[in-house]
Amino acid sequence: LHAWGFTLKNFAKVYARKMKTSRGKMLKRLWGNNFLKAGGGKWTNKAESDGKKNVRGFVKLIYEPVCKVIDAALNNRMEKLDKMLTSLGVKLTTDEKQLRDKPLMKRVMQKWLPAGDAILEMIVLHLPSPRTAQKYRTGALYEGPDDDELSVAMKACDASGPLMMYISKMVPTTDKGRFYAFGRLFSGTV
């Protein structure tokens, strides 16, 4: 909707460097029952200590900073926003600095936490490779015999096999009657 998003790894990388710890350790601290002690900045697994409420790591290090940036942008607090963006390493163009309210918030968040990076990370980490997936997906994609040349080439992602491709989108070009075809190649070469 607004084209921004993040994963815990985005923030774990930043805070691991800042707090001089490993990314893996920071990743674990950013989720679950991991709290920052009130006023001290030390980690604990208790919601309260010394009669004071502690704040979850996720809330303190991710949720609150995101909310502060959004609030500053939506309420046009430009000095505060500029200071935060400088500390985050986010640079706005001259035209972007002229935006206000929701368009400003959207652009700031897109530059700071682009959705594409988070989505790509999720794809890489959680989806199987085409070579792995096609072995079990070919039956759902191809209606021919399971052991014919086309099916075997698809299962193996064989670049020298027959061309098998699914076109999912046709995009018109400036040349009348011509299209760019966007699709997924299963075997062969284009």
JSON list of C-alpha atoms in Angstrom, two decimals:
[
{"chain": "A", "resi": 1, "resn": "LEU", "atom": "CA", "xyz": [0.00, 0.00, 0.00]},
{"chain": "A", "resi": 2, "resn": "HIS", "atom": "CA", "xyz": [2.70, 2.49, 0.99]},
{"chain": "A", "resi": 3, "resn": "ALA", "atom": "CA", "xyz": [5.64, 0.48, -0.42]},
{"chain": "A", "resi": 4, "resn": "TRP", "atom": "CA", "xyz": [7.65, 0.21, 2.78]},
{"chain": "A", "resi": 5, "resn": "GLY", "atom": "CA", "xyz": [8.34, -2.66, 5.10]},
{"chain": "A", "resi": 6, "resn": "PHE", "atom": "CA", "xyz": [11.08, -4.30, 7.10]},
{"chain": "A", "resi": 7, "resn": "THR", "atom": "CA", "xyz": [12.33, -7.53, 8.58]},
{"chain": "A", "resi": 8, "resn": "LEU", "atom": "CA", "xyz": [13.90, -7.98, 11.99]},
{"chain": "A", "resi": 9, "resn": "LYS", "atom": "CA", "xyz": [17.20, -8.61, 10.20]},
{"chain": "A", "resi": 10, "resn": "ASN", "atom": "CA", "xyz": [17.18, -5.00, 8.91]},
{"chain": "A", "resi": 11, "resn": "PHE", "atom": "CA", "xyz": [17.16, -3.67, 12.45]},
{"chain": "A", "resi": 12, "resn": "ALA", "atom": "CA", "xyz": [19.34, -6.45, 13.91]},
{"chain": "A", "resi": 13, "resn": "LYS", "atom": "CA", "xyz": [22.14, -5.46, 11.52]},
{"chain": "A", "resi": 14, "resn": "VAL", "atom": "CA", "xyz": [21.98, -1.80, 12.56]},
{"chain": "A", "resi": 15, "resn": "TYR", "atom": "CA", "xyz": [21.68, -2.40, 16.31]},
{"chain": "A", "resi": 16, "resn": "ALA", "atom": "CA", "xyz": [24.29, -5.19, 16.39]},
{"chain": "A", "resi": 17, "resn": "ARG", "atom": "CA", "xyz": [26.85, -2.74, 15.05]},
{"chain": "A", "resi": 18, "resn": "LYS", "atom": "CA", "xyz": [25.71, 0.00, 17.43]},
{"chain": "A", "resi": 19, "resn": "MET", "atom": "CA", "xyz": [25.62, -2.26, 20.53]},
{"chain": "A", "resi": 20, "resn": "LYS", "atom": "CA", "xyz": [28.76, -4.20, 19.55]},
{"chain": "A", "resi": 21, "resn": "THR", "atom": "CA", "xyz": [27.17, -7.64, 19.50]},
{"chain": "A", "resi": 22, "resn": "SER", "atom": "CA", "xyz": [26.48, -10.30, 16.89]},
{"chain": "A", "resi": 23, "resn": "ARG", "atom": "CA", "xyz": [23.58, -10.05, 14.46]},
{"chain": "A", "resi": 24, "resn": "GLY", "atom": "CA", "xyz": [22.23, -13.41, 15.59]},
{"chain": "A", "resi": 25, "resn": "LYS", "atom": "CA", "xyz": [22.17, -12.37, 19.23]},
{"chain": "A", "resi": 26, "resn": "MET", "atom": "CA", "xyz": [20.49, -9.06, 18.40]},
{"chain": "A", "resi": 27, "resn": "LEU", "atom": "CA", "xyz": [17.94, -10.82, 16.19]},
{"chain": "A", "resi": 28, "resn": "LYS", "atom": "CA", "xyz": [16.90, -12.99, 19.15]},
{"chain": "A", "resi": 29, "resn": "ARG", "atom": "CA", "xyz": [16.64, -9.95, 21.42]},
{"chain": "A", "resi": 30, "resn": "LEU", "atom": "CA", "xyz": [14.35, -8.08, 19.05]},
{"chain": "A", "resi": 31, "resn": "TRP", "atom": "CA", "xyz": [11.57, -10.67, 19.34]},
{"chain": "A", "resi": 32, "resn": "GLY", "atom": "CA", "xyz": [9.84, -12.43, 22.20]},
{"chain": "A", "resi": 33, "resn": "ASN", "atom": "CA", "xyz": [10.29, -11.90, 25.93]},
{"chain": "A", "resi": 34, "resn": "ASN", "atom": "CA", "xyz": [13.38, -9.74, 25.74]},
{"chain": "A", "resi": 35, "resn": "PHE", "atom": "CA", "xyz": [13.15, -6.41, 27.53]},
{"chain": "A", "resi": 36, "resn": "LEU", "atom": "CA", "xyz": [15.34, -3.36, 27.95]},
{"chain": "A", "resi": 37, "resn": "LYS", "atom": "CA", "xyz": [15.55, -2.26, 31.58]},
{"chain": "A", "resi": 38, "resn": "ALA", "atom": "CA", "xyz": [13.97, 1.11, 32.26]},
{"chain": "A", "resi": 39, "resn": "GLY", "atom": "CA", "xyz": [16.65, 3.80, 32.24]},
{"chain": "A", "resi": 40, "resn": "GLY", "atom": "CA", "xyz": [19.57, 1.38, 32.14]},
{"chain": "A", "resi": 41, "resn": "GLY", "atom": "CA", "xyz": [19.54, -0.05, 28.63]},
{"chain": "A", "resi": 42, "resn": "LYS", "atom": "CA", "xyz": [20.50, -3.52, 29.92]},
{"chain": "A", "resi": 43, "resn": "TRP", "atom": "CA", "xyz": [18.70, -6.60, 28.61]},
{"chain": "A", "resi": 44, "resn": "THR", "atom": "CA", "xyz": [16.49, -8.82, 30.75]},
{"chain": "A", "resi": 45, "resn": "ASN", "atom": "CA", "xyz": [13.79, -11.44, 30.23]},
{"chain": "A", "resi": 46, "resn": "LYS", "atom": "CA", "xyz": [11.57, -9.93, 32.93]},
{"chain": "A", "resi": 47, "resn": "ALA", "atom": "CA", "xyz": [8.75, -7.46, 32.24]},
{"chain": "A", "resi": 48, "resn": "GLU", "atom": "CA", "xyz": [9.53, -5.66, 35.51]},
{"chain": "A", "resi": 49, "resn": "SER", "atom": "CA", "xyz": [12.67, -5.07, 37.53]},
{"chain": "A", "resi": 50, "resn": "ASP", "atom": "CA", "xyz": [13.28, -2.92, 40.60]},
{"chain": "A", "resi": 51, "resn": "GLY", "atom": "CA", "xyz": [9.58, -1.99, 40.60]},
{"chain": "A", "resi": 52, "resn": "LYS", "atom": "CA", "xyz": [9.79, -0.43, 37.12]},
{"chain": "A", "resi": 53, "resn": "LYS", "atom": "CA", "xyz": [8.24, -1.70, 33.89]},
{"chain": "A", "resi": 54, "resn": "ASN", "atom": "CA", "xyz": [10.74, -2.74, 31.26]},
{"chain": "A", "resi": 55, "resn": "VAL", "atom": "CA", "xyz": [10.13, -2.23, 27.54]},
{"chain": "A", "resi": 56, "resn": "ARG", "atom": "CA", "xyz": [10.24, -5.04, 24.99]},
{"chain": "A", "resi": 57, "resn": "GLY", "atom": "CA", "xyz": [13.23, -4.81, 22.68]},
{"chain": "A", "resi": 58, "resn": "PHE", "atom": "CA", "xyz": [10.98, -4.77, 19.61]},
{"chain": "A", "resi": 59, "resn": "VAL", "atom": "CA", "xyz": [8.92, -1.88, 20.97]},
{"chain": "A", "resi": 60, "resn": "LYS", "atom": "CA", "xyz": [11.89, 0.22, 22.08]},
{"chain": "A", "resi": 61, "resn": "LEU", "atom": "CA", "xyz": [14.20, -0.36, 19.12]},
{"chain": "A", "resi": 62, "resn": "ILE", "atom": "CA", "xyz": [11.78, -0.83, 16.20]},
{"chain": "A", "resi": 63, "resn": "TYR", "atom": "CA", "xyz": [8.19, 0.18, 16.90]},
{"chain": "A", "resi": 64, "resn": "GLU", "atom": "CA", "xyz": [8.91, 3.48, 18.70]},
{"chain": "A", "resi": 65, "resn": "PRO", "atom": "CA", "xyz": [11.46, 4.76, 16.13]},
{"chain": "A", "resi": 66, "resn": "VAL", "atom": "CA", "xyz": [9.10, 3.91, 13.25]},
{"chain": "A", "resi": 67, "resn": "CYS", "atom": "CA", "xyz": [6.23, 5.70, 15.03]},
{"chain": "A", "resi": 68, "resn": "LYS", "atom": "CA", "xyz": [8.41, 8.76, 15.71]},
{"chain": "A", "resi": 69, "resn": "VAL", "atom": "CA", "xyz": [9.44, 9.07, 12.06]},
{"chain": "A", "resi": 70, "resn": "ILE", "atom": "CA", "xyz": [5.84, 8.64, 10.87]},
{"chain": "A", "resi": 71, "resn": "ASP", "atom": "CA", "xyz": [4.55, 11.17, 13.42]},
{"chain": "A", "resi": 72, "resn": "ALA", "atom": "CA", "xyz": [7.16, 13.78, 12.51]},
{"chain": "A", "resi": 73, "resn": "ALA", "atom": "CA", "xyz": [6.41, 13.37, 8.79]},
{"chain": "A", "resi": 74, "resn": "LEU", "atom": "CA", "xyz": [2.61, 13.41, 9.13]},
{"chain": "A", "resi": 75, "resn": "ASN", "atom": "CA", "xyz": [2.69, 16.47, 11.39]},
{"chain": "A", "resi": 76, "resn": "ASN", "atom": "CA", "xyz": [5.26, 18.31, 9.26]},
{"chain": "A", "resi": 77, "resn": "ARG", "atom": "CA", "xyz": [7.82, 18.64, 12.06]},
{"chain": "A", "resi": 78, "resn": "MET", "atom": "CA", "xyz": [10.58, 19.19, 9.52]},
{"chain": "A", "resi": 79, "resn": "GLU", "atom": "CA", "xyz": [13.45, 20.02, 11.90]},
{"chain": "A", "resi": 80, "resn": "LYS", "atom": "CA", "xyz": [12.82, 16.91, 13.98]},
{"chain": "A", "resi": 81, "resn": "LEU", "atom": "CA", "xyz": [12.36, 14.80, 10.83]},
{"chain": "A", "resi": 82, "resn": "ASP", "atom": "CA", "xyz": [15.58, 16.13, 9.25]},
{"chain": "A", "resi": 83, "resn": "LYS", "atom": "CA", "xyz": [17.52, 15.28, 12.41]},
{"chain": "A", "resi": 84, "resn": "MET", "atom": "CA", "xyz": [16.09, 11.74, 12.49]},
{"chain": "A", "resi": 85, "resn": "LEU", "atom": "CA", "xyz": [16.69, 11.16, 8.78]},
{"chain": "A", "resi": 86, "resn": "THR", "atom": "CA", "xyz": [20.28, 12.37, 9.09]},
{"chain": "A", "resi": 87, "resn": "SER", "atom": "CA", "xyz": [20.93, 9.90, 11.91]},
{"chain": "A", "resi": 88, "resn": "LEU", "atom": "CA", "xyz": [19.32, 7.14, 9.81]},
{"chain": "A", "resi": 89, "resn": "GLY", "atom": "CA", "xyz": [21.38, 8.03, 6.73]},
{"chain": "A", "resi": 90, "resn": "VAL", "atom": "CA", "xyz": [18.30, 8.87, 4.65]},
{"chain": "A", "resi": 91, "resn": "LYS", "atom": "CA", "xyz": [18.64, 11.69, 2.13]},
{"chain": "A", "resi": 92, "resn": "LEU", "atom": "CA", "xyz": [15.65, 13.37, 0.52]},
{"chain": "A", "resi": 93, "resn": "THR", "atom": "CA", "xyz": [15.86, 15.19, -2.79]},
{"chain": "A", "resi": 94, "resn": "THR", "atom": "CA", "xyz": [14.90, 18.86, -3.02]},
{"chain": "A", "resi": 95, "resn": "ASP", "atom": "CA", "xyz": [11.51, 17.92, -4.49]},
{"chain": "A", "resi": 96, "resn": "GLU", "atom": "CA", "xyz": [10.89, 15.33, -1.77]},
{"chain": "A", "resi": 97, "resn": "LYS", "atom": "CA", "xyz": [11.62, 17.92, 0.92]},
{"chain": "A", "resi": 98, "resn": "GLN", "atom": "CA", "xyz": [8.73, 19.99, -0.42]},
{"chain": "A", "resi": 99, "resn": "LEU", "atom": "CA", "xyz": [6.22, 17.17, 0.23]},
{"chain": "A", "resi": 100, "resn": "ARG", "atom": "CA", "xyz": [3.93, 17.44, 3.26]},
{"chain": "A", "resi": 101, "resn": "ASP", "atom": "CA", "xyz": [1.65, 15.23, 5.32]},
{"chain": "A", "resi": 102, "resn": "LYS", "atom": "CA", "xyz": [0.92, 11.74, 3.99]},
{"chain": "A", "resi": 103, "resn": "PRO", "atom": "CA", "xyz": [2.95, 12.02, 0.75]},
{"chain": "A", "resi": 104, "resn": "LEU", "atom": "CA", "xyz": [5.98, 13.04, 2.83]},
{"chain": "A", "resi": 105, "resn": "MET", "atom": "CA", "xyz": [5.47, 10.15, 5.24]},
{"chain": "A", "resi": 106, "resn": "LYS", "atom": "CA", "xyz": [5.16, 7.65, 2.38]},
{"chain": "A", "resi": 107, "resn": "ARG", "atom": "CA", "xyz": [8.32, 8.89, 0.68]},
{"chain": "A", "resi": 108, "resn": "VAL", "atom": "CA", "xyz": [10.36, 8.99, 3.89]},
{"chain": "A", "resi": 109, "resn": "MET", "atom": "CA", "xyz": [9.33, 5.44, 4.81]},
{"chain": "A", "resi": 110, "resn": "GLN", "atom": "CA", "xyz": [9.96, 4.17, 1.27]},
{"chain": "A", "resi": 111, "resn": "LYS", "atom": "CA", "xyz": [13.48, 5.57, 1.37]},
{"chain": "A", "resi": 112, "resn": "TRP", "atom": "CA", "xyz": [14.25, 4.36, 4.90]},
{"chain": "A", "resi": 113, "resn": "LEU", "atom": "CA", "xyz": [12.61, 0.93, 4.75]},
{"chain": "A", "resi": 114, "resn": "PRO", "atom": "CA", "xyz": [11.94, 0.02, 1.10]},
{"chain": "A", "resi": 115, "resn": "ALA", "atom": "CA", "xyz": [9.46, -2.85, 0.77]},
{"chain": "A", "resi": 116, "resn": "GLY", "atom": "CA", "xyz": [11.42, -4.39, -2.08]},
{"chain": "A", "resi": 117, "resn": "ASP", "atom": "CA", "xyz": [14.38, -5.18, 0.18]},
{"chain": "A", "resi": 118, "resn": "ALA", "atom": "CA", "xyz": [12.17, -6.87, 2.77]},
{"chain": "A", "resi": 119, "resn": "ILE", "atom": "CA", "xyz": [10.24, -8.84, 0.16]},
{"chain": "A", "resi": 120, "resn": "LEU", "atom": "CA", "xyz": [13.41, -9.98, -1.60]},
{"chain": "A", "resi": 121, "resn": "GLU", "atom": "CA", "xyz": [14.88, -11.13, 1.71]},
{"chain": "A", "resi": 122, "resn": "MET", "atom": "CA", "xyz": [11.73, -13.13, 2.49]},
{"chain": "A", "resi": 123, "resn": "ILE", "atom": "CA", "xyz": [11.78, -14.72, -0.98]},
{"chain": "A", "resi": 124, "resn": "VAL", "atom": "CA", "xyz": [15.43, -15.71, -0.66]},
{"chain": "A", "resi": 125, "resn": "LEU", "atom": "CA", "xyz": [15.08, -17.06, 2.87]},
{"chain": "A", "resi": 126, "resn": "HIS", "atom": "CA", "xyz": [11.69, -18.76, 2.71]},
{"chain": "A", "resi": 127, "resn": "LEU", "atom": "CA", "xyz": [10.89, -19.87, -0.83]},
{"chain": "A", "resi": 128, "resn": "PRO", "atom": "CA", "xyz": [12.55, -22.89, -2.39]},
{"chain": "A", "resi": 129, "resn": "SER", "atom": "CA", "xyz": [14.85, -22.46, -5.37]},
{"chain": "A", "resi": 130, "resn": "PRO", "atom": "CA", "xyz": [13.24, -23.07, -8.78]},
{"chain": "A", "resi": 131, "resn": "ARG", "atom": "CA", "xyz": [15.33, -26.23, -9.23]},
{"chain": "A", "resi": 132, "resn": "THR", "atom": "CA", "xyz": [13.98, -27.65, -5.95]},
{"chain": "A", "resi": 133, "resn": "ALA", "atom": "CA", "xyz": [10.40, -26.44, -6.36]},
{"chain": "A", "resi": 134, "resn": "GLN", "atom": "CA", "xyz": [9.92, -27.56, -9.95]},
{"chain": "A", "resi": 135, "resn": "LYS", "atom": "CA", "xyz": [10.54, -31.18, -9.03]},
{"chain": "A", "resi": 136, "resn": "TYR", "atom": "CA", "xyz": [7.29, -31.25, -7.08]},
{"chain": "A", "resi": 137, "resn": "ARG", "atom": "CA", "xyz": [5.36, -28.43, -8.80]},
{"chain": "A", "resi": 138, "resn": "THR", "atom": "CA", "xyz": [5.61, -29.68, -12.38]},
{"chain": "A", "resi": 139, "resn": "GLY", "atom": "CA", "xyz": [2.63, -32.00, -11.88]},
{"chain": "A", "resi": 140, "resn": "ALA", "atom": "CA", "xyz": [0.46, -28.98, -11.02]},
{"chain": "A", "resi": 141, "resn": "LEU", "atom": "CA", "xyz": [1.84, -26.84, -13.85]},
{"chain": "A", "resi": 142, "resn": "TYR", "atom": "CA", "xyz": [1.96, -29.33, -16.71]},
{"chain": "A", "resi": 143, "resn": "GLU", "atom": "CA", "xyz": [-0.97, -31.51, -17.73]},
{"chain": "A", "resi": 144, "resn": "GLY", "atom": "CA", "xyz": [0.95, -33.85, -20.04]},
{"chain": "A", "resi": 145, "resn": "PRO", "atom": "CA", "xyz": [2.47, -37.23, -19.13]},
{"chain": "A", "resi": 146, "resn": "ASP", "atom": "CA", "xyz": [4.82, -37.18, -16.12]},
{"chain": "A", "resi": 147, "resn": "ASP", "atom": "CA", "xyz": [7.64, -38.87, -17.99]},
{"chain": "A", "resi": 148, "resn": "ASP", "atom": "CA", "xyz": [7.64, -37.11, -21.39]},
{"chain": "A", "resi": 149, "resn": "GLU", "atom": "CA", "xyz": [10.46, -34.85, -22.62]},
{"chain": "A", "resi": 150, "resn": "LEU", "atom": "CA", "xyz": [8.68, -31.61, -21.59]},
{"chain": "A", "resi": 151, "resn": "SER", "atom": "CA", "xyz": [7.93, -32.75, -18.04]},
{"chain": "A", "resi": 152, "resn": "VAL", "atom": "CA", "xyz": [11.43, -34.11, -17.49]},
{"chain": "A", "resi": 153, "resn": "ALA", "atom": "CA", "xyz": [13.00, -30.85, -18.78]},
{"chain": "A", "resi": 154, "resn": "MET", "atom": "CA", "xyz": [10.74, -28.76, -16.52]},
{"chain": "A", "resi": 155, "resn": "LYS", "atom": "CA", "xyz": [11.57, -30.83, -13.43]},
{"chain": "A", "resi": 156, "resn": "ALA", "atom": "CA", "xyz": [15.28, -30.43, -14.11]},
{"chain": "A", "resi": 157, "resn": "CYS", "atom": "CA", "xyz": [15.16, -26.71, -15.06]},
{"chain": "A", "resi": 158, "resn": "ASP", "atom": "CA", "xyz": [17.02, -27.86, -18.17]},
{"chain": "A", "resi": 159, "resn": "ALA", "atom": "CA", "xyz": [18.32, -24.86, -20.13]},
{"chain": "A", "resi": 160, "resn": "SER", "atom": "CA", "xyz": [19.03, -27.07, -23.15]},
{"chain": "A", "resi": 161, "resn": "GLY", "atom": "CA", "xyz": [15.55, -28.65, -23.03]},
{"chain": "A", "resi": 162, "resn": "PRO", "atom": "CA", "xyz": [12.47, -27.52, -24.94]},
{"chain": "A", "resi": 163, "resn": "LEU", "atom": "CA", "xyz": [11.18, -24.03, -24.20]},
{"chain": "A", "resi": 164, "resn": "MET", "atom": "CA", "xyz": [8.46, -24.11, -21.53]},
{"chain": "A", "resi": 165, "resn": "MET", "atom": "CA", "xyz": [7.35, -20.74, -20.23]},
{"chain": "A", "resi": 166, "resn": "TYR", "atom": "CA", "xyz": [4.33, -19.26, -18.48]},
{"chain": "A", "resi": 167, "resn": "ILE", "atom": "CA", "xyz": [3.45, -15.71, -19.51]},
{"chain": "A", "resi": 168, "resn": "SER", "atom": "CA", "xyz": [1.77, -13.94, -16.61]},
{"chain": "A", "resi": 169, "resn": "LYS", "atom": "CA", "xyz": [1.56, -10.38, -17.93]},
{"chain": "A", "resi": 170, "resn": "MET", "atom": "CA", "xyz": [1.53, -8.66, -21.30]},
{"chain": "A", "resi": 171, "resn": "VAL", "atom": "CA", "xyz": [2.66, -5.03, -21.19]},
{"chain": "A", "resi": 172, "resn": "PRO", "atom": "CA", "xyz": [1.91, -2.83, -24.24]},
{"chain": "A", "resi": 173, "resn": "THR", "atom": "CA", "xyz": [4.83, -1.04, -25.88]},
{"chain": "A", "resi": 174, "resn": "THR", "atom": "CA", "xyz": [4.81, 2.28, -27.70]},
{"chain": "A", "resi": 175, "resn": "ASP", "atom": "CA", "xyz": [4.70, 0.33, -30.99]},
{"chain": "A", "resi": 176, "resn": "LYS", "atom": "CA", "xyz": [1.06, -0.30, -31.82]},
{"chain": "A", "resi": 177, "resn": "GLY", "atom": "CA", "xyz": [0.13, -3.97, -31.47]},
{"chain": "A", "resi": 178, "resn": "ARG", "atom": "CA", "xyz": [3.37, -5.00, -29.74]},
{"chain": "A", "resi": 179, "resn": "PHE", "atom": "CA", "xyz": [3.79, -6.18, -26.15]},
{"chain": "A", "resi": 180, "resn": "TYR", "atom": "CA", "xyz": [6.48, -7.06, -23.67]},
{"chain": "A", "resi": 181, "resn": "ALA", "atom": "CA", "xyz": [5.80, -10.47, -22.20]},
{"chain": "A", "resi": 182, "resn": "PHE", "atom": "CA", "xyz": [6.56, -10.98, -18.50]},
{"chain": "A", "resi": 183, "resn": "GLY", "atom": "CA", "xyz": [6.77, -14.60, -17.51]},
{"chain": "A", "resi": 184, "resn": "ARG", "atom": "CA", "xyz": [8.42, -17.50, -15.73]},
{"chain": "A", "resi": 185, "resn": "LEU", "atom": "CA", "xyz": [10.80, -19.76, -17.67]},
{"chain": "A", "resi": 186, "resn": "PHE", "atom": "CA", "xyz": [10.61, -23.45, -16.69]},
{"chain": "A", "resi": 187, "resn": "SER", "atom": "CA", "xyz": [12.98, -24.98, -19.25]},
{"chain": "A", "resi": 188, "resn": "GLY", "atom": "CA", "xyz": [14.81, -24.03, -22.42]},
{"chain": "A", "resi": 189, "resn": "THR", "atom": "CA", "xyz": [16.14, -20.60, -23.29]},
{"chain": "A", "resi": 190, "resn": "VAL", "atom": "CA", "xyz": [14.56, -17.53, -24.83]}
]
